[in-house]
Structure formats: C-alpha cells, structure tokens
CSV table of C-alpha atoms in Angstrom, one decimal:
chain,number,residue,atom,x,y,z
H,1,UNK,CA,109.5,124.5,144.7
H,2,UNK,CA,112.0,123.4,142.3
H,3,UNK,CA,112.0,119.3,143.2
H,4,UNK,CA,108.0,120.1,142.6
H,5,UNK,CA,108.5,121.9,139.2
H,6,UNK,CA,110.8,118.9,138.2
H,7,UNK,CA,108.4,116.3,139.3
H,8,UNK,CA,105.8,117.8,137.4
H,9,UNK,CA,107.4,118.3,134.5
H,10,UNK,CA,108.8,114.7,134.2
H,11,UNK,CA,105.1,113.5,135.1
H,12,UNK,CA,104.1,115.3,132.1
H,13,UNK,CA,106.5,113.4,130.0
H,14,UNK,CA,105.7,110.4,131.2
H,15,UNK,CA,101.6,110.9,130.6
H,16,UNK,CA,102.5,112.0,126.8
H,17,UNK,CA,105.1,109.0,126.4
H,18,UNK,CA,102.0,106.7,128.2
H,19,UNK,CA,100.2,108.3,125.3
H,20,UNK,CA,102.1,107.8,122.4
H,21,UNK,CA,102.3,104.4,123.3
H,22,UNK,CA,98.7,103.4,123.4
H,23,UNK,CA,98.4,105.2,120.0
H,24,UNK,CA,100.9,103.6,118.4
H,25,UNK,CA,99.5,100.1,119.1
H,26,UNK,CA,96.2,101.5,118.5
H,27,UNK,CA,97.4,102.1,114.7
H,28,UNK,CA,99.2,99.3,114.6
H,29,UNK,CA,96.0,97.0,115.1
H,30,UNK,CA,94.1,99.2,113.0
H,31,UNK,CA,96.8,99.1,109.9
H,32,UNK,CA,96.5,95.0,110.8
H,33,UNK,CA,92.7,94.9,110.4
H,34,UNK,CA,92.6,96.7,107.0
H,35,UNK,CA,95.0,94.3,106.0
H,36,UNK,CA,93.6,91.4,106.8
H,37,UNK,CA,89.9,93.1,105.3
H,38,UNK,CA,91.7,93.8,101.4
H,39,UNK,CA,93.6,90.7,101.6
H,40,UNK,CA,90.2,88.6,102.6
H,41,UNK,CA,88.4,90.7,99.9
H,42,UNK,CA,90.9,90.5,97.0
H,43,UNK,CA,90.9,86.5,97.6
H,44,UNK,CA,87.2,87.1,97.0
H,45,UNK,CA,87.3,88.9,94.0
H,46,UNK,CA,90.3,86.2,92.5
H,47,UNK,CA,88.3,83.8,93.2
H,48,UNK,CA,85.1,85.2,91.5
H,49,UNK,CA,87.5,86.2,88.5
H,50,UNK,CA,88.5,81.8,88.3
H,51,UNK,CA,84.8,80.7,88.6
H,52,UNK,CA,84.3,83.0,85.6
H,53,UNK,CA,87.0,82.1,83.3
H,54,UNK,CA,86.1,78.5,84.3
H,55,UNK,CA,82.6,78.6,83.5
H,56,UNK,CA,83.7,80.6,79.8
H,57,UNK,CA,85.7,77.6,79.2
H,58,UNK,CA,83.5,75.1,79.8
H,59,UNK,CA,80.8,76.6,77.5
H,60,UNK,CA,83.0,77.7,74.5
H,61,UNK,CA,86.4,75.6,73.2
H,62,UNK,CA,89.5,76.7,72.7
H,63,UNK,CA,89.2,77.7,69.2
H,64,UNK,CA,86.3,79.8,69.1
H,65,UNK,CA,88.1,81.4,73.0
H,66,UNK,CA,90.6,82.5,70.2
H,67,UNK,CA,88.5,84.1,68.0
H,68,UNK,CA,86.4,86.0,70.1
H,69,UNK,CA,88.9,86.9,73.0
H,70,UNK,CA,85.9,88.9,75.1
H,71,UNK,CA,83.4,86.1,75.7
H,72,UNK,CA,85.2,85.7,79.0
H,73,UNK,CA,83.4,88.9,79.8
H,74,UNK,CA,80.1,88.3,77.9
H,75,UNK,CA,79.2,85.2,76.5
H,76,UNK,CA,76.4,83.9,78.3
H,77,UNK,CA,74.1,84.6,80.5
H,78,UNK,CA,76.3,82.9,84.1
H,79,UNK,CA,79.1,84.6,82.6
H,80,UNK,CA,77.4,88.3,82.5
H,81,UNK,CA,76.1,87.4,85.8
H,82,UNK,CA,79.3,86.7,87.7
H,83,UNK,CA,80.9,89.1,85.7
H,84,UNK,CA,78.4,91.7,87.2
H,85,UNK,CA,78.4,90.3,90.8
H,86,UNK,CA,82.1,91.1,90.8
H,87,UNK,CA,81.9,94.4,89.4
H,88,UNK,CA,79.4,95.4,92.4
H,89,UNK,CA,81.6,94.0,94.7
H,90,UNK,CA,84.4,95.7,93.6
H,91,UNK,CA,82.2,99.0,93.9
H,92,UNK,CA,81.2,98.2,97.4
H,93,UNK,CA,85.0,97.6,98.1
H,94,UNK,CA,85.7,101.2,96.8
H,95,UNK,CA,82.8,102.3,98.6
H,96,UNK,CA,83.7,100.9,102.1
H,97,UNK,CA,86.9,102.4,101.6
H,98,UNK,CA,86.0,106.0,100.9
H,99,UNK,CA,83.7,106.4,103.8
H,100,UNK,CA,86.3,105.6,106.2
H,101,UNK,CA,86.4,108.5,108.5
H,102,UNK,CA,89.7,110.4,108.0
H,103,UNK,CA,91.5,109.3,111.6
H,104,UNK,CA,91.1,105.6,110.5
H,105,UNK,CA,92.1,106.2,107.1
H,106,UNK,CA,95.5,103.9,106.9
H,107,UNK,CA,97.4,106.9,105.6
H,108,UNK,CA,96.4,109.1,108.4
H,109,UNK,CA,97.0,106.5,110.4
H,110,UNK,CA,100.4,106.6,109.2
H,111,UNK,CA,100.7,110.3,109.7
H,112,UNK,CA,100.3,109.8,112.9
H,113,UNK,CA,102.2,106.8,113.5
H,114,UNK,CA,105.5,109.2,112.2
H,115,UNK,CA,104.6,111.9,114.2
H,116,UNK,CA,104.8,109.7,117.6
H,117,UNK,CA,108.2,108.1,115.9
H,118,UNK,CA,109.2,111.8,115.2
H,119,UNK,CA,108.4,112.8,118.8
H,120,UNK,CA,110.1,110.1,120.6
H,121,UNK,CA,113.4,111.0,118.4
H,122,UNK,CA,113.1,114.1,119.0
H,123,UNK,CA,112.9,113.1,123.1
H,124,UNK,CA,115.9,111.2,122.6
H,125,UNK,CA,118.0,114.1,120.7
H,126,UNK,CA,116.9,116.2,123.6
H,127,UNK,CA,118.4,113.6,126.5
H,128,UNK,CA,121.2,113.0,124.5
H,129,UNK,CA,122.2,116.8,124.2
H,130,UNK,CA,121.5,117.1,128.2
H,131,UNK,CA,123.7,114.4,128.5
H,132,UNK,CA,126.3,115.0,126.3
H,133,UNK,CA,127.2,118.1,128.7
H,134,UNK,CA,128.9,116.3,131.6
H,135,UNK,CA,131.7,115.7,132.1
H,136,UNK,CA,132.5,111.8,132.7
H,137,UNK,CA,133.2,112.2,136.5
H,138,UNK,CA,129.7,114.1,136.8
H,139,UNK,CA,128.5,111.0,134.6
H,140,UNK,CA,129.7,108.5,137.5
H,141,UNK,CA,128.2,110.8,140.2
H,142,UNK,CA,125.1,110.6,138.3
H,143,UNK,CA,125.1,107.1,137.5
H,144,UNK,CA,125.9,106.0,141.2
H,145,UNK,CA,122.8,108.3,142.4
H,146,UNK,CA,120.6,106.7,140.0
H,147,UNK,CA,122.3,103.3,140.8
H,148,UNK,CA,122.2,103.7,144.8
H,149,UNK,CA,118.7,105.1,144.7
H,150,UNK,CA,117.0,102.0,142.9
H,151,UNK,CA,118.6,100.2,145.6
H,152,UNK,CA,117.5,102.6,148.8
H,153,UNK,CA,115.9,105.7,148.7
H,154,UNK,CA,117.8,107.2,151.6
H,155,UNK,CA,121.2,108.3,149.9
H,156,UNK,CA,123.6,111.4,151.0
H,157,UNK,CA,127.2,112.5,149.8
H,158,UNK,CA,129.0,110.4,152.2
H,159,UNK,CA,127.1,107.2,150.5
H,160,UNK,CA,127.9,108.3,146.7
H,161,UNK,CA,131.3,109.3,148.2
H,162,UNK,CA,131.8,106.0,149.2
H,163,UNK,CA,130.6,104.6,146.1
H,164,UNK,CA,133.0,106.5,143.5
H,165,UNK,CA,136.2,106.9,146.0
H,166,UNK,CA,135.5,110.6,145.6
H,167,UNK,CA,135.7,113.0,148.8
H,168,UNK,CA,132.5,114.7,150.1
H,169,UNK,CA,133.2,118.6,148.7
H,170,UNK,CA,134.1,116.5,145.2
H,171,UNK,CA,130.5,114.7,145.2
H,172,UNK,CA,128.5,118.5,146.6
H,173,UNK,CA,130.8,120.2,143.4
H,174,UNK,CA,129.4,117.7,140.9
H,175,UNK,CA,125.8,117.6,142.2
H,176,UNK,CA,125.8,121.1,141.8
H,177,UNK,CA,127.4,121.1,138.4
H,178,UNK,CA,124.8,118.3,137.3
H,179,UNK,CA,122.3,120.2,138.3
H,180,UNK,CA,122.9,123.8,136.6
H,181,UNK,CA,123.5,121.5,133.3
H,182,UNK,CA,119.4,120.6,134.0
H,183,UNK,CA,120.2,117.0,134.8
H,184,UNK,CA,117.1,116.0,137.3
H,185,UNK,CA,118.7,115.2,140.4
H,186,UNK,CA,116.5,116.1,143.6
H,187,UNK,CA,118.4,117.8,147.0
H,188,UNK,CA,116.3,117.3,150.1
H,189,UNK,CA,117.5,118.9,153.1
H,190,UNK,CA,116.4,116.8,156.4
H,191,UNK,CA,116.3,118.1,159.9
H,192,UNK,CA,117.5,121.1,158.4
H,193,UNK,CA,121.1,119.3,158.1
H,194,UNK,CA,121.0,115.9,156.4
H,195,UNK,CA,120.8,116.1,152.5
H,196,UNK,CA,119.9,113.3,150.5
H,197,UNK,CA,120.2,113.2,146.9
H,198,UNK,CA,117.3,111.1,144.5
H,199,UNK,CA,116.2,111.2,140.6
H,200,UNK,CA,112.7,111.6,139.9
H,201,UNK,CA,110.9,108.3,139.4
H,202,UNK,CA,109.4,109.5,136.4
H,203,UNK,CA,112.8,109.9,134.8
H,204,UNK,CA,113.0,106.7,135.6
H,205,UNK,CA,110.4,105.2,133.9
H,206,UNK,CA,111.5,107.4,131.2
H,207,UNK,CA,114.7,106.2,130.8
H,208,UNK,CA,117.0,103.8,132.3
H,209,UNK,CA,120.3,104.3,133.2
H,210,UNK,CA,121.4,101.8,130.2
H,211,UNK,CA,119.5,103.8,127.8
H,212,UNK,CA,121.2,107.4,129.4
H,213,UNK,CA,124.6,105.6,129.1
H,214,UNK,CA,123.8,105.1,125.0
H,215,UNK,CA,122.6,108.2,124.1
H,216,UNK,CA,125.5,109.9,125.7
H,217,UNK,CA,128.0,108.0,123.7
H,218,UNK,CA,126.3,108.7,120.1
C-alpha cells in the first residue's frame, strides 16, 4: 500500500512538472510572437513617420520648415494623408492589442510564467529540506541505491552492503532511517524472504542524483 501511495504521488509530480514545462515554452513562444508583431509594426510606423518628413521637405525649404515648424504635420495634401494613414495605424495597433484575450495578454503571460518559476523553487526548497535531514552515511546508502538501481533493478542489502563496505544490519538501520525521514525508497519483500530495495522511477525523472547531491549541500 505504501510503495503504491509513493508511486502515485511521485507520478503526480511528474504530470504537473510535464505541465509546467509545456507552459512555460508555450509562453515563451507566445512572449516571442508579440515581439516580433510590435517590432515588425513599429518599423512600419518609423518608416511611415521618414516618408512624411521626406515628402515635407521636398515641398517646403528649409527656411520657411523654420518658420512654420508644424507643416510636417499639415502642409499639403500627401503630407495630411500619410499623416492620417499612420494615425489609423497606430489606432489599429492599440486596437489589436486591447482585444487580446487576457490568458495571451504578455503580462498574464508573465504571471504565469513566475508562478511555474515560483513552483519549481518551491519543489526544490521542499527536496532540499528532505534532504538536508540525513545524515551523510544515510546519504551514501541512498546514493548507492539510486546508483545500483539505474544499473539493475534487482538490488538487496548484501549488494548495497557490498557497495559502501557497510555490514548488512548497518544498510537495514539506514534504510529504515531513510525511510521515516520520507526519503522514497521502495522495500519489496520476495518469496516472502528476499528484500530488494528501488527508488521510484518517477523520482527519477524528477531529479537526478547530481541534482539531489546540490540541493543537499546549499
């Protein structure tokens, strides 16, 4: 019942991290777009601005540009009319822009991008507290489980034992300890006798032992 609680829970974990993930690059492309849109747009509207003084200055010479400084706006009719065409398109930027549904607005976008940063931090504060509780010979009992294990799946007391030059009752003490400090490692019992000793492959694909080994000494 237990192994099945813990294999459930760490699948949960996994599914929101799997989540989190898609979102984030989801936002990212999305923050990318509208970039690319207001940059494409404002090159538009400079552009529309040049033609405008350059088509003031070819009608009117520097002298009179002097004397009557607003002619870039309205001194002719191709000046008005440019003038105007980049005024509407200014208002059909502003436009586009404010009927954009509130989950692709950019700063909701953002919002949610620091929500799935807050809740991955908050993940790792959360593994590194679990961590931070054993001991460093329950560290090296854990660390050759999870190292044994990606190797073969079949590993008992006598293996780890082997593995860390500890006896047999030292490795069952330290499992045991691991365990009540809510560290995932799974006990199967075989043929009623054997037990063999495995981390949850979700853990795994949570976090790697490298990553376990950093937290712990923050």
């Amino acid at each position: 019942m237990d192994k099945e609680l813990i294999k459930q829970a760490f699948r949960k974990v996994k599914e929101n991290i799997t989540t989190l993930q898609a979102e984030i690059n989801q936002i990212s492309q999305e923050i990318k777009e509208i970039k690319r849109t207001l940059s494409v747009e404002d090159n538009q509207t400079n552009r529309r601005i040049n033609q405008t003084q350059n088509q003031t200055l070819q009608t009117d010479n520097y002298s009179e540009a002097l004397k009557q400084p607003n002619l870039s706006v309205s001194t002719g009719n191709d000046g008005v009319q440019t003038d105007r065409q980049t005024i509407r398109q200014t208002d059909r930027h502003i436009e586009k822009f404010a009927l954009i549904p509130k989950e692709q607005d950019p700063l909701t976008q953002i919002e949610k991008v620091t929500e799935v940063i807050n809740s991955l931090d908050s993940l790792k504060r959360d593994l590194r507290k679990q961590f931070k509780k054993l001991t460093s010979q329950e560290m090296l009992v854990f660390s050759a489980i999870y190292h044994l294990t990606d190797r073969a799946p079949d590993v008992d007391y006598p293996t780890i034992a082997a593995k860390t030059n500890l006896s047999e009752s030292s490795i069952r003490d330290y499992v045991q300890k691991i365990i009540k400090k809510g560290v995932p490692v799974v006990k199967t019992k075989e043929n009623n006798k054997r037990i063999t000793l495995s981390i949850p492959n979700d853990f795994k694909t949570m976090a790697s032992l490298q990553t376990l080994v950093s937290l712990r000494s923050l």
